[in-house]
mmCIF file of N, CA and C in Angstrom:
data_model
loop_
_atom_site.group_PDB
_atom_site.id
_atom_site.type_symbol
_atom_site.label_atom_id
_atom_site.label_comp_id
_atom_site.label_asym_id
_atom_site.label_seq_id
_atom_site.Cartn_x
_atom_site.Cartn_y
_atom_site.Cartn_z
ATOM 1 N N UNK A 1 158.294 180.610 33.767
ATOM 2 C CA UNK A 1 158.156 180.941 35.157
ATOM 3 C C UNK A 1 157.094 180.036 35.778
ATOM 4 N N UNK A 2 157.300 179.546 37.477
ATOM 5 C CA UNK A 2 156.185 178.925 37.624
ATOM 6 C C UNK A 2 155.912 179.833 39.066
ATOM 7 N N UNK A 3 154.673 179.523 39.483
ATOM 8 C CA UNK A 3 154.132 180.199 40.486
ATOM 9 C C UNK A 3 153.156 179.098 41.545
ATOM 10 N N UNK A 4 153.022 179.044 42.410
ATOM 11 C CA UNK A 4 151.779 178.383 43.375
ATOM 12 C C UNK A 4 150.555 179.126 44.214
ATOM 13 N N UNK A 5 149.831 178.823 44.122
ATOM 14 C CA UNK A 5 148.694 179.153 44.782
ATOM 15 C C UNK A 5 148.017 178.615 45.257
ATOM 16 N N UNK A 6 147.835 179.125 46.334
ATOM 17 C CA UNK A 6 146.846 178.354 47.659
ATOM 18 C C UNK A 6 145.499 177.417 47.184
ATOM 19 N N UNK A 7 144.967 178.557 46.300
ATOM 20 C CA UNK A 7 143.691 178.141 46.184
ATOM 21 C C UNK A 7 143.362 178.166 44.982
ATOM 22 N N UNK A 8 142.180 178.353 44.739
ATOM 23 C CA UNK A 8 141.399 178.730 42.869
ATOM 24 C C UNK A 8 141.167 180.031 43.159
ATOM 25 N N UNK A 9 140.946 180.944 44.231
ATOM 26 C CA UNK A 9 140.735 181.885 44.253
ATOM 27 C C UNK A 9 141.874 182.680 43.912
ATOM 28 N N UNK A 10 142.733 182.290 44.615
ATOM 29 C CA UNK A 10 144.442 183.027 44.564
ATOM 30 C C UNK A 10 144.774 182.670 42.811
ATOM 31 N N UNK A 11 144.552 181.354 42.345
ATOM 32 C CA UNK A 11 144.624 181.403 41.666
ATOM 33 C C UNK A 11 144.131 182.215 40.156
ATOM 34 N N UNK A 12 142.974 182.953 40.438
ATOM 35 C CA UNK A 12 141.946 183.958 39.545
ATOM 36 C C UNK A 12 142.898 185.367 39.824
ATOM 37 N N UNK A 13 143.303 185.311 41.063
ATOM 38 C CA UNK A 13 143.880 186.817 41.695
ATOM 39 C C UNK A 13 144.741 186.769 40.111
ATOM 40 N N UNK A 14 146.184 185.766 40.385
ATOM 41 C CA UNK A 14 147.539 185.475 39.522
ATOM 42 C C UNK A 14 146.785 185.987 37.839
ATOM 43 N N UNK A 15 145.795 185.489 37.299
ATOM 44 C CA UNK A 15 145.515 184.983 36.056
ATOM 45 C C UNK A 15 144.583 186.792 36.160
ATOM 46 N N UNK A 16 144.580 187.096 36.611
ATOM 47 C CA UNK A 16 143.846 188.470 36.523
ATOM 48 C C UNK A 16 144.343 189.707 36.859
ATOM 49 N N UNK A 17 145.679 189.536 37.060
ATOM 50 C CA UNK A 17 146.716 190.579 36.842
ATOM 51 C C UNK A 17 147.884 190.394 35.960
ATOM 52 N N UNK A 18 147.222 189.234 35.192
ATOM 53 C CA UNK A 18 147.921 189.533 33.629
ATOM 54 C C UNK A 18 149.283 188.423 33.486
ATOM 55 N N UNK A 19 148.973 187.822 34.735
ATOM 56 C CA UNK A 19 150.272 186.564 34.153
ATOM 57 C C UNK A 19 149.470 185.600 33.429
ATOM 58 N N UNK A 20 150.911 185.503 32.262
ATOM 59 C CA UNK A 20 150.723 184.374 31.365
ATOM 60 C C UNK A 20 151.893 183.273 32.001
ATOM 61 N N UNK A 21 150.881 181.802 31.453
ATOM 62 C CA UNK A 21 151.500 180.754 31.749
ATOM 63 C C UNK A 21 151.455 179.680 30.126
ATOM 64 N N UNK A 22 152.500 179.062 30.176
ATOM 65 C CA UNK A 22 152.153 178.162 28.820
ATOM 66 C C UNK A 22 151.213 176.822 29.241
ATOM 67 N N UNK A 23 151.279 176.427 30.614
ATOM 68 C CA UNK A 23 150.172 175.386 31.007
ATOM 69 C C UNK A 23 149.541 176.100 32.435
ATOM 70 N N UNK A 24 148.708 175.589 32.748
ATOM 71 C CA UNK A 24 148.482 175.559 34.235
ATOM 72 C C UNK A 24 148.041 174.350 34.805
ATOM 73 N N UNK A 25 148.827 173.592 35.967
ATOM 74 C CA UNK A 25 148.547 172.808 36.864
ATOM 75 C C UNK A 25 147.605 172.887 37.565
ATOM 76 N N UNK A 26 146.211 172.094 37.933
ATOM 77 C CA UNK A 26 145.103 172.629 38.845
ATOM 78 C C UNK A 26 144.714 171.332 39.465
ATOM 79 N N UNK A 27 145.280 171.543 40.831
ATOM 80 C CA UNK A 27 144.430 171.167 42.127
ATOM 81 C C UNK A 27 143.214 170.694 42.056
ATOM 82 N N UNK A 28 142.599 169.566 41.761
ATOM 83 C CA UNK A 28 141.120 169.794 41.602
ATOM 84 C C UNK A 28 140.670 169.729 43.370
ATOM 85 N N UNK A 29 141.645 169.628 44.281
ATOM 86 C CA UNK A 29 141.024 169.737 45.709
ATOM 87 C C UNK A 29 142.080 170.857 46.883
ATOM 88 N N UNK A 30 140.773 172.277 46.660
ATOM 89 C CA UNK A 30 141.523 172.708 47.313
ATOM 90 C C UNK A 30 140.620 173.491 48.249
ATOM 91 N N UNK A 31 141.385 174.296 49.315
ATOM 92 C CA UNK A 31 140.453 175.079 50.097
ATOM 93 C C UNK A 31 139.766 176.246 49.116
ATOM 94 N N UNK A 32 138.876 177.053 49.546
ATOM 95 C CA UNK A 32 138.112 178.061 49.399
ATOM 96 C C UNK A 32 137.704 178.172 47.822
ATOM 97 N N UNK A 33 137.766 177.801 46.732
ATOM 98 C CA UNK A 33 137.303 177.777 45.456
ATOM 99 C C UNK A 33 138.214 176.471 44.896
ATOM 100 N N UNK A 34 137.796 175.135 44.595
ATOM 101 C CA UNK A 34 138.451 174.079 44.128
ATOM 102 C C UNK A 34 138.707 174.014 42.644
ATOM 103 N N UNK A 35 139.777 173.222 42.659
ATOM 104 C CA UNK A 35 140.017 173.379 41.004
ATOM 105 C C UNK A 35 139.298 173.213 39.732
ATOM 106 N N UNK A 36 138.215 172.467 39.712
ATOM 107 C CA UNK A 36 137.099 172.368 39.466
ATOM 108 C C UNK A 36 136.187 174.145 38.980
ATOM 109 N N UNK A 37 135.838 174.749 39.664
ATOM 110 C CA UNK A 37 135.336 176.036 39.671
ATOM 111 C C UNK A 37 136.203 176.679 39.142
ATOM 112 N N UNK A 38 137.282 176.772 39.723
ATOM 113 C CA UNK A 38 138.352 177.796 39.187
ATOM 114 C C UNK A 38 138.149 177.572 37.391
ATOM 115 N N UNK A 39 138.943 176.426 37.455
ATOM 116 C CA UNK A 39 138.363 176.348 35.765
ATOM 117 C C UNK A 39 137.746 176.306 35.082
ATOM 118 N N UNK A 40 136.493 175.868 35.865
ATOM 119 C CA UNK A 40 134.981 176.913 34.844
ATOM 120 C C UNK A 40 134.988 178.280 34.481
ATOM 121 N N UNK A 41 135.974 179.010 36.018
ATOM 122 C CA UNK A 41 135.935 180.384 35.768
ATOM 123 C C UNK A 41 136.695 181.262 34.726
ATOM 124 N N UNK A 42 137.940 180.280 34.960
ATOM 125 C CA UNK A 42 138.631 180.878 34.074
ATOM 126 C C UNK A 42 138.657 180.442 32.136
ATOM 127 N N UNK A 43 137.907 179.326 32.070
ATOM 128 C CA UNK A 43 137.556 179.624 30.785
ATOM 129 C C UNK A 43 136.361 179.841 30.236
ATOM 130 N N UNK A 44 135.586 180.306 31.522
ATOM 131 C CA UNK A 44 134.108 180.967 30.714
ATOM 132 C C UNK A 44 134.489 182.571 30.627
ATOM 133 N N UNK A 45 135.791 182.877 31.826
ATOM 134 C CA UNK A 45 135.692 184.148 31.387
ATOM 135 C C UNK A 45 136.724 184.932 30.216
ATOM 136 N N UNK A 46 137.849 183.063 29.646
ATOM 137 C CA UNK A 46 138.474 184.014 29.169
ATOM 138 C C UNK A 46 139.451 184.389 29.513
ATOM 139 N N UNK A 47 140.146 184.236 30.867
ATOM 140 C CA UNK A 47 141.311 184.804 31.824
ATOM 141 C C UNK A 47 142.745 184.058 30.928
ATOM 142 N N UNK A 48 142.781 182.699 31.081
ATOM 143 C CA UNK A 48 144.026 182.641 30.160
ATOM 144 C C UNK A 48 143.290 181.506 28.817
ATOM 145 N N UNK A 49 144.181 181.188 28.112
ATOM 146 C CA UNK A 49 143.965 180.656 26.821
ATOM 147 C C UNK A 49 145.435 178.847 27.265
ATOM 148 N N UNK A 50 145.749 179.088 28.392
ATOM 149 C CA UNK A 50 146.912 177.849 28.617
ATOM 150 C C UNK A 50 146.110 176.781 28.779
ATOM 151 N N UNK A 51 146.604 175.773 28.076
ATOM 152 C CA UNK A 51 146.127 174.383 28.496
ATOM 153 C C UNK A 51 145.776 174.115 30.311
ATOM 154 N N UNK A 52 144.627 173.628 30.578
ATOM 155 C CA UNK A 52 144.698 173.554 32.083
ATOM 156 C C UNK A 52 144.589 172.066 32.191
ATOM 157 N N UNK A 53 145.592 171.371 33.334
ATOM 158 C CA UNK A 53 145.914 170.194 33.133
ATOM 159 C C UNK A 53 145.384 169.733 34.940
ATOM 160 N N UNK A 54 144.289 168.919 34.910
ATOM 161 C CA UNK A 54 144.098 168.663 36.617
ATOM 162 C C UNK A 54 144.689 167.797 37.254
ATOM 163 N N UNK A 55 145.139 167.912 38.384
ATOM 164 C CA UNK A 55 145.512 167.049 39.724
ATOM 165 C C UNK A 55 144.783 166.738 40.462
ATOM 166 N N UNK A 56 144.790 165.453 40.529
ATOM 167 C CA UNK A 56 143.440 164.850 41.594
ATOM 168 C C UNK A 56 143.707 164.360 42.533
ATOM 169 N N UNK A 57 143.641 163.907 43.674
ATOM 170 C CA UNK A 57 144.477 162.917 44.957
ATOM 171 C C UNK A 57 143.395 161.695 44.947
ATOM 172 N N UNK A 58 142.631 161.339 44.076
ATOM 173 C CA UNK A 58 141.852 160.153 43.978
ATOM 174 C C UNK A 58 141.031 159.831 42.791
ATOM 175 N N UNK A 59 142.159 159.058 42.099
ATOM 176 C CA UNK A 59 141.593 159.006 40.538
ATOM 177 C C UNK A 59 140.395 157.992 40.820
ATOM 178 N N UNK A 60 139.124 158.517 40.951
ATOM 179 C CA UNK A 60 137.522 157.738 40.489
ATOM 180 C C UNK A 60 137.504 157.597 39.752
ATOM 181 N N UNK A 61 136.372 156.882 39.702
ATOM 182 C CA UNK A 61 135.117 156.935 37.900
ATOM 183 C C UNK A 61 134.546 158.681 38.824
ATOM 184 N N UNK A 62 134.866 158.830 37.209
ATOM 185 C CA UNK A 62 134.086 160.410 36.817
ATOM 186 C C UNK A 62 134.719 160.952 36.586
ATOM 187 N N UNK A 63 136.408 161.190 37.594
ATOM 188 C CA UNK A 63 137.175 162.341 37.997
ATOM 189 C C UNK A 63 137.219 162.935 36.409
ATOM 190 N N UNK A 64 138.103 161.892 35.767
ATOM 191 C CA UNK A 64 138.125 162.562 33.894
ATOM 192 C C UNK A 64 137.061 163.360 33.449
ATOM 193 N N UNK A 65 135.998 162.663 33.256
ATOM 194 C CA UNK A 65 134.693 163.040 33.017
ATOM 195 C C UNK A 65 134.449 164.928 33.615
ATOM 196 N N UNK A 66 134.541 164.725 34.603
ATOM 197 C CA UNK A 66 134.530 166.288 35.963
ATOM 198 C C UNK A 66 135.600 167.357 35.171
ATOM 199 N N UNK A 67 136.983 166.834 34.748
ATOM 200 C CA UNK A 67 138.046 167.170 34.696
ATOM 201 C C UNK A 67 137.007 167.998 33.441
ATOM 202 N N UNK A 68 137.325 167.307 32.383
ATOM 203 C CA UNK A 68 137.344 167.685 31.298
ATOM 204 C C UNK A 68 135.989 168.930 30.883
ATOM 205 N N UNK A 69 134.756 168.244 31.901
ATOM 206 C CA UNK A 69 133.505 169.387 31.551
ATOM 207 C C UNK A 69 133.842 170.509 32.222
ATOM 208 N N UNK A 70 135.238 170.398 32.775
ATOM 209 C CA UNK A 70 135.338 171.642 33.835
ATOM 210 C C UNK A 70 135.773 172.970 32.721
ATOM 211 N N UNK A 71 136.719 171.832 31.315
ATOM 212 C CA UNK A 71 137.326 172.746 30.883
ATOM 213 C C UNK A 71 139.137 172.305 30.701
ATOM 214 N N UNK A 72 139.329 171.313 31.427
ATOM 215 C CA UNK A 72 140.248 170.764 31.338
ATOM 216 C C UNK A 72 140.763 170.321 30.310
ATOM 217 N N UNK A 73 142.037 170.597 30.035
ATOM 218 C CA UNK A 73 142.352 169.385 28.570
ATOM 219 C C UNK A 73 142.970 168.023 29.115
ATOM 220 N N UNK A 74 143.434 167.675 30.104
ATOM 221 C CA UNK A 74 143.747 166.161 30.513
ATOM 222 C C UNK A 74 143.868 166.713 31.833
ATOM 223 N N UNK A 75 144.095 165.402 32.590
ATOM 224 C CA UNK A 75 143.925 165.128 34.260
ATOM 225 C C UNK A 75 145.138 164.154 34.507
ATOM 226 N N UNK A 76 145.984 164.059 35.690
ATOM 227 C CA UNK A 76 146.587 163.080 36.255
ATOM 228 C C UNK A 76 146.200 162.725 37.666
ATOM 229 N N UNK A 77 146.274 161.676 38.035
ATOM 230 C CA UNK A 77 146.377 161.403 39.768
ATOM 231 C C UNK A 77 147.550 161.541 40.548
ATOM 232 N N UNK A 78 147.385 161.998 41.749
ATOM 233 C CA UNK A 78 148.717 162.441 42.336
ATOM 234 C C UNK A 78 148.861 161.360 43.469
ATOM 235 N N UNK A 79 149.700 160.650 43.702
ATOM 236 C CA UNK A 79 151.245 161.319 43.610
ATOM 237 C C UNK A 79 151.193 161.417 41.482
ATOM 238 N N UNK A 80 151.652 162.663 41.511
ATOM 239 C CA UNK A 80 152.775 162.838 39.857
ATOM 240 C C UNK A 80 153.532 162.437 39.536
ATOM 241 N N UNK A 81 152.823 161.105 38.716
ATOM 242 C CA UNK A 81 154.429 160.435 38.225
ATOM 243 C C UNK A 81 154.813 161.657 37.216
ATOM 244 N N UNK A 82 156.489 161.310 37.706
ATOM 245 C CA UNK A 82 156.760 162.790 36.453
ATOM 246 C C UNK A 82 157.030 162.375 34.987
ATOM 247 N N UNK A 83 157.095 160.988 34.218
ATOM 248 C CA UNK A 83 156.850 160.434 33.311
ATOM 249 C C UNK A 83 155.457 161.082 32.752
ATOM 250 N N UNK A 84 154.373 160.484 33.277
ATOM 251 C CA UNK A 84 153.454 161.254 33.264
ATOM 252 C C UNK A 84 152.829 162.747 32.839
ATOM 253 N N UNK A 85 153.323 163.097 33.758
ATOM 254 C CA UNK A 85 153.358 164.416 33.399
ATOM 255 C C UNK A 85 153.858 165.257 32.528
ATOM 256 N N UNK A 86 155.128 164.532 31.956
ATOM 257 C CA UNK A 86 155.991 165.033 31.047
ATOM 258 C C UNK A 86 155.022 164.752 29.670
ATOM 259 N N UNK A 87 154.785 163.819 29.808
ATOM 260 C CA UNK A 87 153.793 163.388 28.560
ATOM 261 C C UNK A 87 152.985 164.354 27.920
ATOM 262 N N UNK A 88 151.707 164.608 29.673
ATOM 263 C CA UNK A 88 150.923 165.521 29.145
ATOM 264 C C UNK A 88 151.267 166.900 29.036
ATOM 265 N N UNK A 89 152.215 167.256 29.887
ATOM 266 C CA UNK A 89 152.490 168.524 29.241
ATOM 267 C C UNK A 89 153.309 168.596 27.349
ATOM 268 N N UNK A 90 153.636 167.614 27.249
ATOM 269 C CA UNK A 90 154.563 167.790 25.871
ATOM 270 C C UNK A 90 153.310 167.559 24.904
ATOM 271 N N UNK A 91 152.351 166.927 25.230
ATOM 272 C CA UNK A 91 151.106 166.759 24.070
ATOM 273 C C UNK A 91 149.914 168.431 24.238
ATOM 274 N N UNK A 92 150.404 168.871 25.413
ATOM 275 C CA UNK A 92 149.684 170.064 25.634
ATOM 276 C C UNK A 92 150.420 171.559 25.331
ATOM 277 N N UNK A 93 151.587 171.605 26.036
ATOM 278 C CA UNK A 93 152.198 172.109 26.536
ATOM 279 C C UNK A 93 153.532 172.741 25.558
ATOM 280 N N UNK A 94 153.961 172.139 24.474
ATOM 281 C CA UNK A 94 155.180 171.855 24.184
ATOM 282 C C UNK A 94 155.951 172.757 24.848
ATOM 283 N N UNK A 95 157.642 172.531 24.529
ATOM 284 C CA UNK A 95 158.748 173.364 24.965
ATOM 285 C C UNK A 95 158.873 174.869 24.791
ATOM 286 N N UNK A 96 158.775 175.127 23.641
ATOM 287 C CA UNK A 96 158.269 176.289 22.591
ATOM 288 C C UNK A 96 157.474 177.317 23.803
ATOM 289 N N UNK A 97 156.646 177.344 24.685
ATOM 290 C CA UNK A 97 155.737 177.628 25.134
ATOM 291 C C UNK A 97 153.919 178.342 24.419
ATOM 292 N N UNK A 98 153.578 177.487 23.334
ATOM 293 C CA UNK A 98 152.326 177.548 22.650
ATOM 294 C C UNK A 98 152.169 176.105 22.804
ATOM 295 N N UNK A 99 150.660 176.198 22.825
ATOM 296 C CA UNK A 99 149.943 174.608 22.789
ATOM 297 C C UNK A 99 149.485 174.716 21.857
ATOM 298 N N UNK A 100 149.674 173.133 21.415
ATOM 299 C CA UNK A 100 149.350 172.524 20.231
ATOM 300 C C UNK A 100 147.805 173.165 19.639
ATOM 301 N N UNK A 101 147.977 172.750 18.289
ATOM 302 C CA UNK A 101 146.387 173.400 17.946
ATOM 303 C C UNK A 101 145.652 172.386 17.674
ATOM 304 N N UNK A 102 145.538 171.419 18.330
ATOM 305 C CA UNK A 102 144.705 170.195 18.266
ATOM 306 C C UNK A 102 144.377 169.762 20.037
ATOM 307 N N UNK A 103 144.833 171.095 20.709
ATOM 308 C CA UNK A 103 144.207 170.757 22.024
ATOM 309 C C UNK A 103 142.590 170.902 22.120
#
C-alpha cells in the first residue's frame, strides 16, 4: 500500500496509528516539520523499523551527510529517476516486503 502526506507531521500522525510500510519515501523539504526532523523522530522514537529513503530537490555537499545523520539509509535527488530509485529501494526495500539485514 502506498500513502502521501503533506508533511512530517502528517507523516508521524500515519506512522502512529499503526501503519506499516516496507520503505518510506521522505521529503527532506517540506512545510510544517521537514523530512529531516520527521526522521529523527521517527527513529529515536521507534515509530516504524522501514528503511527511510530521502528526497531532496537540491542534491548539495552535505545533503547525504544530513540524510543519513537524520537516520536515513540512502537519499536521491528529485526529479526521481525511477532507475534510481528502483535500485535503492531493491538494496533496501526488497519485493518480499522486509529489508535487508545489512541495512
Amino acid at each position: 500500500m502506498a500513502e502521501a502526506a503533506s508533511d512530517g507531521a502528517e507523516a508521524l500522525e500515519i506512522l502512529r496509528a499503526g501503519q506499516r510500510y516496507s520503505a518510506i519515501l521522505m521529503d527532506c523539504q517540506m512545510p510544517i516539520m521537514d523530512g529531516i526532523e520527521a526522521t529523527r523522530v521517527i527513529c529515536e522514537s521507534g515509530l516504524s523499523d522501514a528503511p527511510i529513503i530521502g528526497l531532496t530537490a537540491y542534491a548539495m555537499l552535505g545533503d547525504r551527510e544530513r540524510c543519513l545523520a537524520a537516520g536515513m539509509v540512502d537519499y536521491t535527488s528529485k526529479p526521481v529517476q525511477l532507475d534510481t530509485l528502483r535500485l535503492i529501494l531493491d538494496r533496501h526495500a526488497p519485493r518480499h516486503g522486509t529489508a535487508n539485514a545489512d541495512r
